[in-house]
Short mmCIF file of C-alpha atoms in Angstrom, two decimals:
data_model
loop_
_atom_site.label_atom_id
_atom_site.label_comp_id
_atom_site.label_asym_id
_atom_site.label_seq_id
_atom_site.Cartn_x
_atom_site.Cartn_y
_atom_site.Cartn_z
CA MET Z 47 -28.43 19.57 -8.38
CA LYS Z 48 -29.89 19.75 -11.89
CA THR Z 49 -28.64 22.49 -14.17
CA GLN Z 50 -29.60 23.66 -17.62
CA LEU Z 51 -27.60 26.31 -19.44
CA THR Z 52 -28.70 27.89 -22.72
CA LEU Z 53 -26.76 30.48 -24.71
CA SER Z 54 -28.90 31.27 -27.70
CA PRO Z 55 -30.09 34.08 -29.96
CA GLU Z 56 -33.72 32.95 -29.54
CA PRO Z 57 -36.16 35.07 -27.49
CA ILE Z 58 -36.66 33.80 -23.95
CA THR Z 59 -40.02 32.09 -23.50
CA GLU Z 60 -41.58 31.57 -20.12
CA VAL Z 61 -41.63 27.95 -19.01
CA PRO Z 62 -43.39 26.75 -15.89
CA PRO Z 63 -40.98 25.61 -13.16
CA ALA Z 64 -40.65 21.86 -12.78
CA ILE Z 65 -41.31 21.47 -9.06
CA SER Z 66 -40.32 18.23 -7.41
CA ASP Z 67 -41.23 16.97 -3.94
CA GLY Z 68 -39.88 18.91 -1.02
CA MET Z 69 -39.16 22.08 -2.98
CA GLY Z 70 -40.80 25.13 -1.44
CA ALA Z 71 -39.29 28.08 -3.28
CA VAL Z 72 -38.81 29.17 -6.87
CA VAL Z 73 -37.00 32.42 -7.65
CA VAL Z 74 -36.97 33.63 -11.24
CA PHE Z 75 -35.03 36.65 -12.41
CA HIS Z 76 -35.39 38.32 -15.80
CA GLY Z 77 -32.85 40.87 -16.91
CA VAL Z 78 -34.44 43.15 -19.48
CA VAL Z 79 -32.81 45.50 -22.00
CA ARG Z 80 -33.57 49.09 -21.02
CA GLY Z 81 -34.20 51.85 -23.53
CA THR Z 82 -31.28 54.04 -22.55
CA GLU Z 83 -27.55 53.43 -22.14
CA ASP Z 84 -25.40 56.15 -20.54
CA GLY Z 85 -28.35 58.52 -20.90
CA GLU Z 86 -28.79 57.94 -24.64
CA SER Z 87 -31.66 56.20 -26.36
CA ILE Z 88 -30.85 52.79 -27.82
CA ALA Z 89 -32.75 50.30 -29.98
CA ALA Z 90 -31.15 47.10 -28.79
CA ILE Z 91 -28.09 45.56 -27.15
CA HIS Z 92 -25.84 43.17 -29.00
CA TYR Z 93 -24.38 40.48 -26.72
CA GLU Z 94 -21.14 38.73 -27.65
CA ALA Z 95 -20.02 35.63 -25.75
CA ASN Z 96 -16.77 33.71 -25.61
CA GLU Z 97 -19.01 30.71 -25.58
CA ALA Z 98 -16.75 27.83 -24.52
CA MET Z 99 -15.31 29.88 -21.69
CA ALA Z 100 -18.72 31.26 -20.73
CA ARG Z 101 -20.12 27.73 -20.40
CA HIS Z 102 -17.16 26.68 -18.28
CA GLN Z 103 -17.41 29.74 -16.03
CA PHE Z 104 -21.14 29.18 -15.55
CA GLU Z 105 -20.42 25.57 -14.56
CA LEU Z 106 -17.88 26.76 -11.99
CA ILE Z 107 -20.51 29.09 -10.51
CA PHE Z 108 -23.10 26.29 -10.44
CA THR Z 109 -20.61 24.12 -8.54
CA ALA Z 110 -19.91 26.92 -6.06
CA ILE Z 111 -23.67 27.21 -5.47
CA GLU Z 112 -24.06 23.48 -5.00
CA ASN Z 113 -21.31 23.60 -2.37
CA GLN Z 114 -22.99 26.42 -0.45
CA TRP Z 115 -26.74 25.90 -0.58
CA PRO Z 116 -29.19 22.99 -0.88
CA VAL Z 117 -30.41 24.01 -4.32
CA GLU Z 118 -32.43 21.50 -6.36
CA SER Z 119 -32.20 23.01 -9.80
CA ILE Z 120 -30.87 25.96 -11.77
CA ARG Z 121 -31.95 26.89 -15.26
CA LEU Z 122 -30.23 29.77 -16.97
CA VAL Z 123 -30.76 31.30 -20.39
CA HIS Z 124 -28.56 34.11 -21.68
CA ARG Z 125 -29.23 35.47 -25.12
CA VAL Z 126 -26.42 36.21 -27.54
CA GLY Z 127 -26.66 38.51 -30.55
CA GLU Z 128 -29.11 41.38 -30.73
CA VAL Z 129 -31.77 41.78 -28.03
CA ALA Z 130 -34.34 44.55 -28.55
CA VAL Z 131 -35.32 47.05 -25.86
CA ASN Z 132 -37.92 45.64 -23.41
CA GLU Z 133 -36.91 42.06 -24.22
CA ALA Z 134 -35.23 39.79 -21.68
CA SER Z 135 -31.54 39.05 -22.24
CA LEU Z 136 -31.27 36.81 -19.17
CA ARG Z 137 -33.52 34.39 -17.32
CA VAL Z 138 -32.38 32.63 -14.16
CA GLU Z 139 -34.57 30.13 -12.31
CA VAL Z 140 -33.51 28.68 -8.97
CA ILE Z 141 -35.54 26.03 -7.14
CA ALA Z 142 -34.74 25.16 -3.53
CA PRO Z 143 -36.44 23.85 -0.39
CA HIS Z 144 -36.72 27.31 1.22
CA ARG Z 145 -36.79 30.88 0.03
CA ALA Z 146 -33.67 32.11 1.81
CA GLU Z 147 -31.34 29.82 -0.12
CA ALA Z 148 -33.24 30.32 -3.40
CA PHE Z 149 -32.82 34.10 -3.18
CA ALA Z 150 -29.21 33.86 -1.98
CA ALA Z 151 -28.21 31.45 -4.75
CA CYS Z 152 -29.96 33.46 -7.46
CA GLN Z 153 -28.30 36.72 -6.43
CA PHE Z 154 -24.90 35.04 -6.02
CA LEU Z 155 -25.22 33.55 -9.50
CA ILE Z 156 -25.97 36.91 -11.10
CA ASP Z 157 -23.20 38.70 -9.17
CA GLU Z 158 -20.65 36.05 -10.12
CA MET Z 159 -21.80 36.07 -13.73
CA LYS Z 160 -21.31 39.82 -13.90
CA ALA Z 161 -17.75 39.43 -12.62
CA LYS Z 162 -16.60 36.31 -14.44
CA VAL Z 163 -18.62 35.09 -17.39
CA PRO Z 164 -17.14 36.40 -20.66
CA ILE Z 165 -20.13 38.07 -22.23
CA TRP Z 166 -19.99 41.66 -23.47
CA LYS Z 167 -22.54 44.12 -24.71
CA ARG Z 168 -22.61 46.80 -27.35
CA ALA Z 169 -25.43 49.31 -27.69
CA VAL Z 170 -27.29 49.32 -31.00
CA ARG Z 171 -28.64 52.80 -31.77
CA MET B 193 7.14 27.97 -28.56
CA LYS B 194 4.02 29.33 -30.18
CA VAL B 195 0.78 30.50 -28.58
CA THR B 196 -2.45 31.94 -29.95
CA VAL B 197 -3.99 35.15 -28.60
CA LYS B 198 -7.68 35.96 -29.07
CA PHE B 199 -9.15 39.41 -28.55
CA TRP B 200 -12.75 39.95 -27.46
CA SER B 201 -15.28 42.78 -27.44
CA TYR B 202 -13.80 46.25 -28.04
CA PHE B 203 -10.27 44.93 -27.67
CA ARG B 204 -10.77 43.85 -31.29
CA ASP B 205 -11.42 47.50 -32.22
CA PHE B 206 -8.16 48.46 -30.51
CA THR B 207 -6.13 45.74 -32.22
CA GLU B 208 -8.10 45.52 -35.48
CA CYS B 209 -7.46 41.84 -35.11
CA ASN B 210 -9.51 38.85 -33.88
CA GLU B 211 -6.64 36.53 -33.20
CA THR B 212 -2.85 36.48 -33.56
CA SER B 213 -0.01 34.00 -33.06
CA LEU B 214 3.13 34.79 -31.10
CA GLU B 215 6.47 33.15 -30.51
CA VAL B 216 7.41 33.24 -26.82
CA ASP B 217 10.40 31.88 -24.93
CA ASP B 218 10.17 28.59 -23.07
CA GLY B 219 9.05 29.36 -19.52
CA ALA B 220 7.32 32.58 -20.54
CA THR B 221 4.46 33.59 -18.26
CA LEU B 222 1.06 35.02 -19.06
CA GLY B 223 2.41 38.37 -17.82
CA ASP B 224 5.32 38.19 -20.30
CA LEU B 225 2.87 37.40 -23.09
CA HIS B 226 0.61 40.29 -22.12
CA SER B 227 3.60 42.68 -22.21
CA ALA B 228 4.60 41.45 -25.65
CA VAL B 229 1.04 41.88 -26.92
CA MET B 230 0.85 45.43 -25.54
CA GLU B 231 4.07 46.27 -27.36
CA GLN B 232 2.59 45.00 -30.60
CA PHE B 233 -0.78 46.73 -30.02
CA PRO B 234 -0.05 49.93 -28.04
CA LYS B 235 -3.75 50.83 -27.65
CA LEU B 236 -4.20 47.77 -25.44
CA ALA B 237 -1.68 49.19 -22.99
CA GLU B 238 -4.24 51.85 -21.96
CA MET B 239 -6.42 48.99 -20.71
CA ASN B 240 -3.54 47.27 -18.91
CA ASN B 241 -5.09 47.36 -15.44
CA SER B 242 -8.58 46.29 -16.43
CA THR B 243 -7.59 43.54 -18.86
CA LEU B 244 -8.90 40.07 -18.00
CA LYS B 245 -6.72 37.13 -19.05
CA ALA B 246 -7.61 33.51 -19.60
CA VAL B 247 -5.73 30.48 -20.85
CA GLY B 248 -8.18 28.11 -22.48
CA VAL B 249 -11.43 28.49 -20.51
CA ASP B 250 -9.88 29.43 -17.15
CA TYR B 251 -8.76 32.76 -15.76
CA GLN B 252 -5.06 32.83 -14.89
CA THR B 253 -2.78 35.29 -13.14
CA ASP B 254 0.32 36.88 -14.62
CA ASP B 255 2.67 34.27 -13.10
CA PHE B 256 0.99 31.41 -14.96
CA VAL B 257 3.62 29.59 -17.07
CA LEU B 258 2.53 29.09 -20.67
CA SER B 259 2.87 25.92 -22.72
CA ASP B 260 3.30 25.47 -26.44
CA GLY B 261 -0.04 25.72 -28.23
CA ASP B 262 -1.86 27.56 -25.41
CA GLU B 263 -4.81 29.67 -26.45
CA ILE B 264 -4.91 32.95 -24.54
CA SER B 265 -7.93 35.25 -24.37
CA LEU B 266 -7.56 38.94 -23.56
CA PHE B 267 -10.67 40.97 -22.91
CA PRO B 268 -12.18 43.95 -21.10
CA PRO B 269 -14.42 43.62 -18.00
CA VAL B 270 -17.38 41.37 -18.69
CA GLN B 271 -20.93 42.70 -18.93
CA GLY B 272 -23.37 39.82 -19.05
CA GLY B 273 -26.93 40.08 -17.79
CA MET R 284 -46.11 52.23 -8.60
CA LYS R 285 -48.72 49.82 -10.00
CA THR R 286 -49.97 47.08 -7.72
CA GLN R 287 -52.25 44.12 -8.20
CA LEU R 288 -53.35 41.96 -5.28
CA THR R 289 -55.29 38.73 -5.67
CA LEU R 290 -56.53 36.52 -2.84
CA SER R 291 -58.24 33.61 -4.49
CA PRO R 292 -58.76 29.86 -4.31
CA GLU R 293 -57.83 29.51 -8.02
CA PRO R 294 -54.53 27.86 -9.00
CA ILE R 295 -51.80 30.35 -9.86
CA THR R 296 -51.16 30.57 -13.58
CA GLU R 297 -47.97 31.98 -15.00
CA VAL R 298 -48.44 35.32 -16.71
CA PRO R 299 -45.68 37.06 -18.66
CA PRO R 300 -44.44 40.21 -16.95
CA ALA R 301 -45.69 43.46 -18.46
CA ILE R 302 -42.40 45.30 -18.99
CA SER R 303 -42.52 49.02 -19.59
CA ASP R 304 -39.75 51.32 -20.79
CA GLY R 305 -36.78 51.74 -18.51
CA MET R 306 -37.43 48.60 -16.47
CA GLY R 307 -34.42 46.30 -16.35
CA ALA R 308 -35.28 43.72 -13.71
CA VAL R 309 -38.11 41.32 -12.98
CA VAL R 310 -38.00 39.12 -9.88
CA VAL R 311 -40.67 36.46 -9.48
CA PHE R 312 -41.04 34.32 -6.38
CA HIS R 313 -43.23 31.25 -6.10
CA GLY R 314 -43.89 29.72 -2.70
CA VAL R 315 -44.79 26.08 -3.16
CA VAL R 316 -46.51 23.69 -0.74
CA ARG R 317 -44.02 21.05 0.37
CA GLY R 318 -44.95 17.43 0.99
CA THR R 319 -44.03 17.38 4.66
CA GLU R 320 -44.93 19.53 7.66
CA ASP R 321 -43.07 19.01 10.95
CA GLY R 322 -41.63 15.80 9.48
CA GLU R 323 -44.99 14.31 8.59
CA SER R 324 -46.40 13.71 5.13
CA ILE R 325 -49.24 15.99 4.13
CA ALA R 326 -51.61 16.14 1.15
CA ALA R 327 -52.28 19.85 1.08
CA ILE R 328 -52.30 23.04 3.12
CA HIS R 329 -55.49 24.93 3.83
CA TYR R 330 -54.98 28.70 3.95
CA GLU R 331 -57.37 30.91 5.88
CA ALA R 332 -57.25 34.69 5.48
CA ASN R 333 -58.78 37.56 7.41
CA GLU R 334 -59.35 39.01 4.00
CA ALA R 335 -60.18 42.67 4.64
CA MET R 336 -57.30 43.01 7.05
CA ALA R 337 -54.95 41.03 4.80
CA ARG R 338 -55.68 43.38 1.89
CA HIS R 339 -55.06 46.40 4.10
CA GLN R 340 -51.81 45.00 5.49
CA PHE R 341 -50.56 44.18 1.98
CA GLU R 342 -51.35 47.76 0.94
CA LEU R 343 -49.33 49.09 3.88
CA ILE R 344 -46.38 46.92 2.79
CA PHE R 345 -46.72 48.11 -0.83
CA THR R 346 -46.61 51.71 0.41
CA ALA R 347 -43.52 51.00 2.52
CA ILE R 348 -41.85 49.55 -0.59
CA GLU R 349 -42.81 52.54 -2.71
CA ASN R 350 -41.23 54.81 -0.09
CA GLN R 351 -37.96 52.87 -0.09
CA TRP R 352 -37.25 51.70 -3.63
CA PRO R 353 -37.99 52.86 -7.19
CA VAL R 354 -40.26 49.92 -7.97
CA GLU R 355 -42.48 50.09 -11.06
CA SER R 356 -44.95 47.35 -10.33
CA ILE R 357 -45.86 44.64 -7.87
CA ARG R 358 -48.26 41.81 -8.56
CA LEU R 359 -49.08 39.41 -5.78
CA VAL R 360 -51.33 36.36 -5.69
CA HIS R 361 -51.93 34.43 -2.48
CA ARG R 362 -54.23 31.45 -2.61
CA VAL R 363 -56.83 30.82 0.06
CA GLY R 364 -58.48 27.48 0.78
CA GLU R 365 -56.80 24.18 0.00
CA VAL R 366 -53.55 24.12 -1.98
CA ALA R 367 -52.20 20.67 -2.92
CA VAL R 368 -48.58 19.62 -2.41
CA ASN R 369 -46.28 20.86 -5.21
CA GLU R 370 -48.68 23.68 -6.10
CA ALA R 371 -47.82 27.34 -5.58
CA SER R 372 -49.64 29.11 -2.75
CA LEU R 373 -47.92 32.44 -3.41
CA ARG R 374 -46.63 34.33 -6.44
CA VAL R 375 -44.88 37.68 -6.11
CA GLU R 376 -43.66 39.64 -9.12
CA VAL R 377 -41.61 42.81 -8.69
CA ILE R 378 -40.50 44.95 -11.63
CA ALA R 379 -37.91 47.68 -11.15
CA PRO R 380 -35.22 49.54 -13.09
CA HIS R 381 -32.36 47.49 -11.59
CA ARG R 382 -31.97 44.11 -10.00
CA ALA R 383 -30.77 45.25 -6.56
CA GLU R 384 -34.02 47.04 -5.75
CA ALA R 385 -36.16 44.33 -7.35
CA PHE R 386 -34.57 41.63 -5.16
CA ALA R 387 -34.62 43.83 -2.05
CA ALA R 388 -38.28 44.79 -2.48
CA CYS R 389 -39.36 41.21 -3.21
CA GLN R 390 -37.63 39.83 -0.13
CA PHE R 391 -38.88 42.69 2.06
CA LEU R 392 -42.43 42.05 0.86
CA ILE R 393 -42.28 38.35 1.74
CA ASP R 394 -40.65 38.99 5.13
CA GLU R 395 -43.24 41.62 6.02
CA MET R 396 -46.07 39.41 4.81
CA LYS R 397 -44.87 36.60 7.05
CA ALA R 398 -44.89 38.95 10.04
CA LYS R 399 -48.04 40.98 9.44
CA VAL R 400 -50.56 39.69 6.91
CA PRO R 401 -53.30 37.69 8.66
CA ILE R 402 -53.17 34.43 6.75
CA TRP R 403 -52.87 31.10 8.54
CA LYS R 404 -52.28 27.56 7.41
CA ARG R 405 -53.49 24.17 8.50
CA ALA R 406 -52.02 20.91 7.22
CA VAL R 407 -54.42 18.59 5.39
CA ARG R 408 -53.35 14.95 5.85
CA MET L 123 -70.24 50.17 25.35
CA LYS L 124 -70.29 47.11 23.16
CA VAL L 125 -67.51 45.66 20.98
CA THR L 126 -67.24 42.59 18.78
CA VAL L 127 -64.37 40.12 19.07
CA LYS L 128 -63.43 37.78 16.21
CA PHE L 129 -61.19 34.74 16.63
CA TRP L 130 -59.04 33.40 13.83
CA SER L 131 -57.19 30.21 12.97
CA TYR L 132 -56.75 27.79 15.90
CA PHE L 133 -57.92 30.42 18.37
CA ARG L 134 -61.38 29.34 17.19
CA ASP L 135 -60.57 25.78 18.33
CA PHE L 136 -59.59 27.14 21.76
CA THR L 137 -62.73 29.25 22.11
CA GLU L 138 -65.11 27.08 20.10
CA CYS L 139 -66.45 30.39 18.89
CA ASN L 140 -65.98 32.50 15.74
CA GLU L 141 -67.12 35.78 17.16
CA THR L 142 -68.48 37.15 20.41
CA SER L 143 -69.81 40.45 21.73
CA LEU L 144 -68.66 42.04 24.97
CA GLU L 145 -69.74 44.94 27.13
CA VAL L 146 -66.74 47.02 28.20
CA ASP L 147 -66.42 50.19 30.26
CA ASP L 148 -66.03 53.55 28.57
CA GLY L 149 -62.31 54.22 28.17
CA ALA L 150 -61.46 50.53 28.17
CA THR L 151 -58.27 49.70 26.28
CA LEU L 152 -57.46 46.83 23.96
CA GLY L 153 -55.41 45.35 26.83
CA ASP L 154 -58.46 45.46 29.15
CA LEU L 155 -60.54 43.77 26.47
CA HIS L 156 -57.92 41.07 25.95
CA SER L 157 -57.86 40.35 29.70
CA ALA L 158 -61.65 40.07 29.78
CA VAL L 159 -61.60 37.69 26.82
CA MET L 160 -58.93 35.50 28.45
CA GLU L 161 -61.07 35.27 31.55
CA GLN L 162 -64.00 34.12 29.46
CA PHE L 163 -61.87 31.68 27.40
CA PRO L 164 -59.07 30.43 29.69
CA LYS L 165 -57.35 28.44 26.92
CA LEU L 166 -56.52 31.72 25.16
CA ALA L 167 -54.48 32.80 28.17
CA GLU L 168 -51.83 30.19 27.29
CA MET L 169 -51.25 32.16 24.07
CA ASN L 170 -51.17 35.51 25.87
CA ASN L 171 -47.66 36.49 24.76
CA SER L 172 -47.99 35.46 21.13
CA THR L 173 -51.50 36.82 20.53
CA LEU L 174 -51.78 39.42 17.77
CA LYS L 175 -54.45 42.08 18.19
CA ALA L 176 -56.14 44.27 15.64
CA VAL L 177 -58.95 46.79 15.75
CA GLY L 178 -60.64 46.88 12.38
CA VAL L 179 -57.87 46.22 9.82
CA ASP L 180 -55.00 47.73 11.83
CA TYR L 181 -52.77 46.25 14.48
CA GLN L 182 -53.00 48.08 17.79
CA THR L 183 -51.12 47.93 21.08
CA ASP L 184 -52.63 47.23 24.49
CA ASP L 185 -52.97 50.93 25.34
CA PHE L 186 -55.30 51.60 22.39
CA VAL L 187 -58.58 53.04 23.69
CA LEU L 188 -61.63 51.27 22.30
CA SER L 189 -64.78 52.88 20.94
CA ASP L 190 -68.32 51.62 20.89
CA GLY L 191 -68.86 49.22 17.98
CA ASP L 192 -65.18 48.42 17.47
CA GLU L 193 -64.42 45.10 15.85
CA ILE L 194 -61.42 43.42 17.45
CA SER L 195 -59.52 40.49 15.93
CA LEU L 196 -57.45 38.15 18.09
CA PHE L 197 -55.22 35.62 16.39
CA PRO L 198 -52.03 33.58 16.62
CA PRO L 199 -48.84 34.42 14.66
CA VAL L 200 -49.53 34.66 10.95
CA GLN L 201 -48.21 32.08 8.47
CA GLY L 202 -48.79 33.31 4.95
CA GLY L 203 -46.60 32.28 2.03
#
């Protein structure tokens, strides 16, 4: 399984998936900063990461995915620092032979990230 | 022996500190260390039950036995995405 | 809910999602033609659609989604005619406030399509 | 009354026909029509249980009562995606 992990302050740019033979399904998820937090208007969210630990925890999740599903490739970008409203803070791309495992792996990855990867947010008003 | 404790996210607001060093007894566990830290920074005690604890880059439970030079991270629930 | 439905022989080009305020999740699925069908190598798949009925059936599915989940927008492209191996035959984009409903609606849409929308394939060797 | 029947996908290979017209009795149902079509094109009978049936752009069940001028589609399981 190929993996690519990017933690960066740069805006997320769309890149076409690199499909290889036998791969039938690509699932891409974008998490986008919404304009309100706890009912109040915000301008941006500032993301802080414990970067070394975050990288390690992502790698553990990638390994758990590889052990469960026949996934060909995962690319994940999580922004750190300030992300303006309506911009993506997260992009996950999962490529697999069939859609069931691509969707399952993508949702598992996001759920696990939200439980384990040390990244925190702070609303910027 | 001596260990380093790093605080993350709003735990830094509670402690007004990014990182501190502590002397702990040989054989001290992560739970012992957490108790000592809460004594030093009482505001952290309010977050006792929701505090996440790592040694190096791995999560550990309270019975994990510390070694000299360990770097401990204490932080609130994570919020990536 | 905004919807856009395209049935076309043209290759699917990636378009950035049009995020509006309050939308936190974008799920994009690409279905890609795989190089084998029933164990045999193929060059392409030819898709035939009963187009008027396909459009109507897609609209019924969109309405069912709108009645179940707070989805902001759905864009769907299904190619007709010949689609070469490693090219996408299907692109679905679902935008919603939160990821749970975006994933649920996207998977529901594909499942329903595979049961009800009159499109058929034929392997090209 | 007269209805039109369209065949799709490999049903066209079975019937060697894209579209045909049939005279049916007043009050005839979609099930009656399907039986008549299978008599005319015996190869379609093999697919009896997996045949999907629509009148216009909507799926209908066998008890659907046809009207003059209806356009019926008969086809195998769909395979989009």
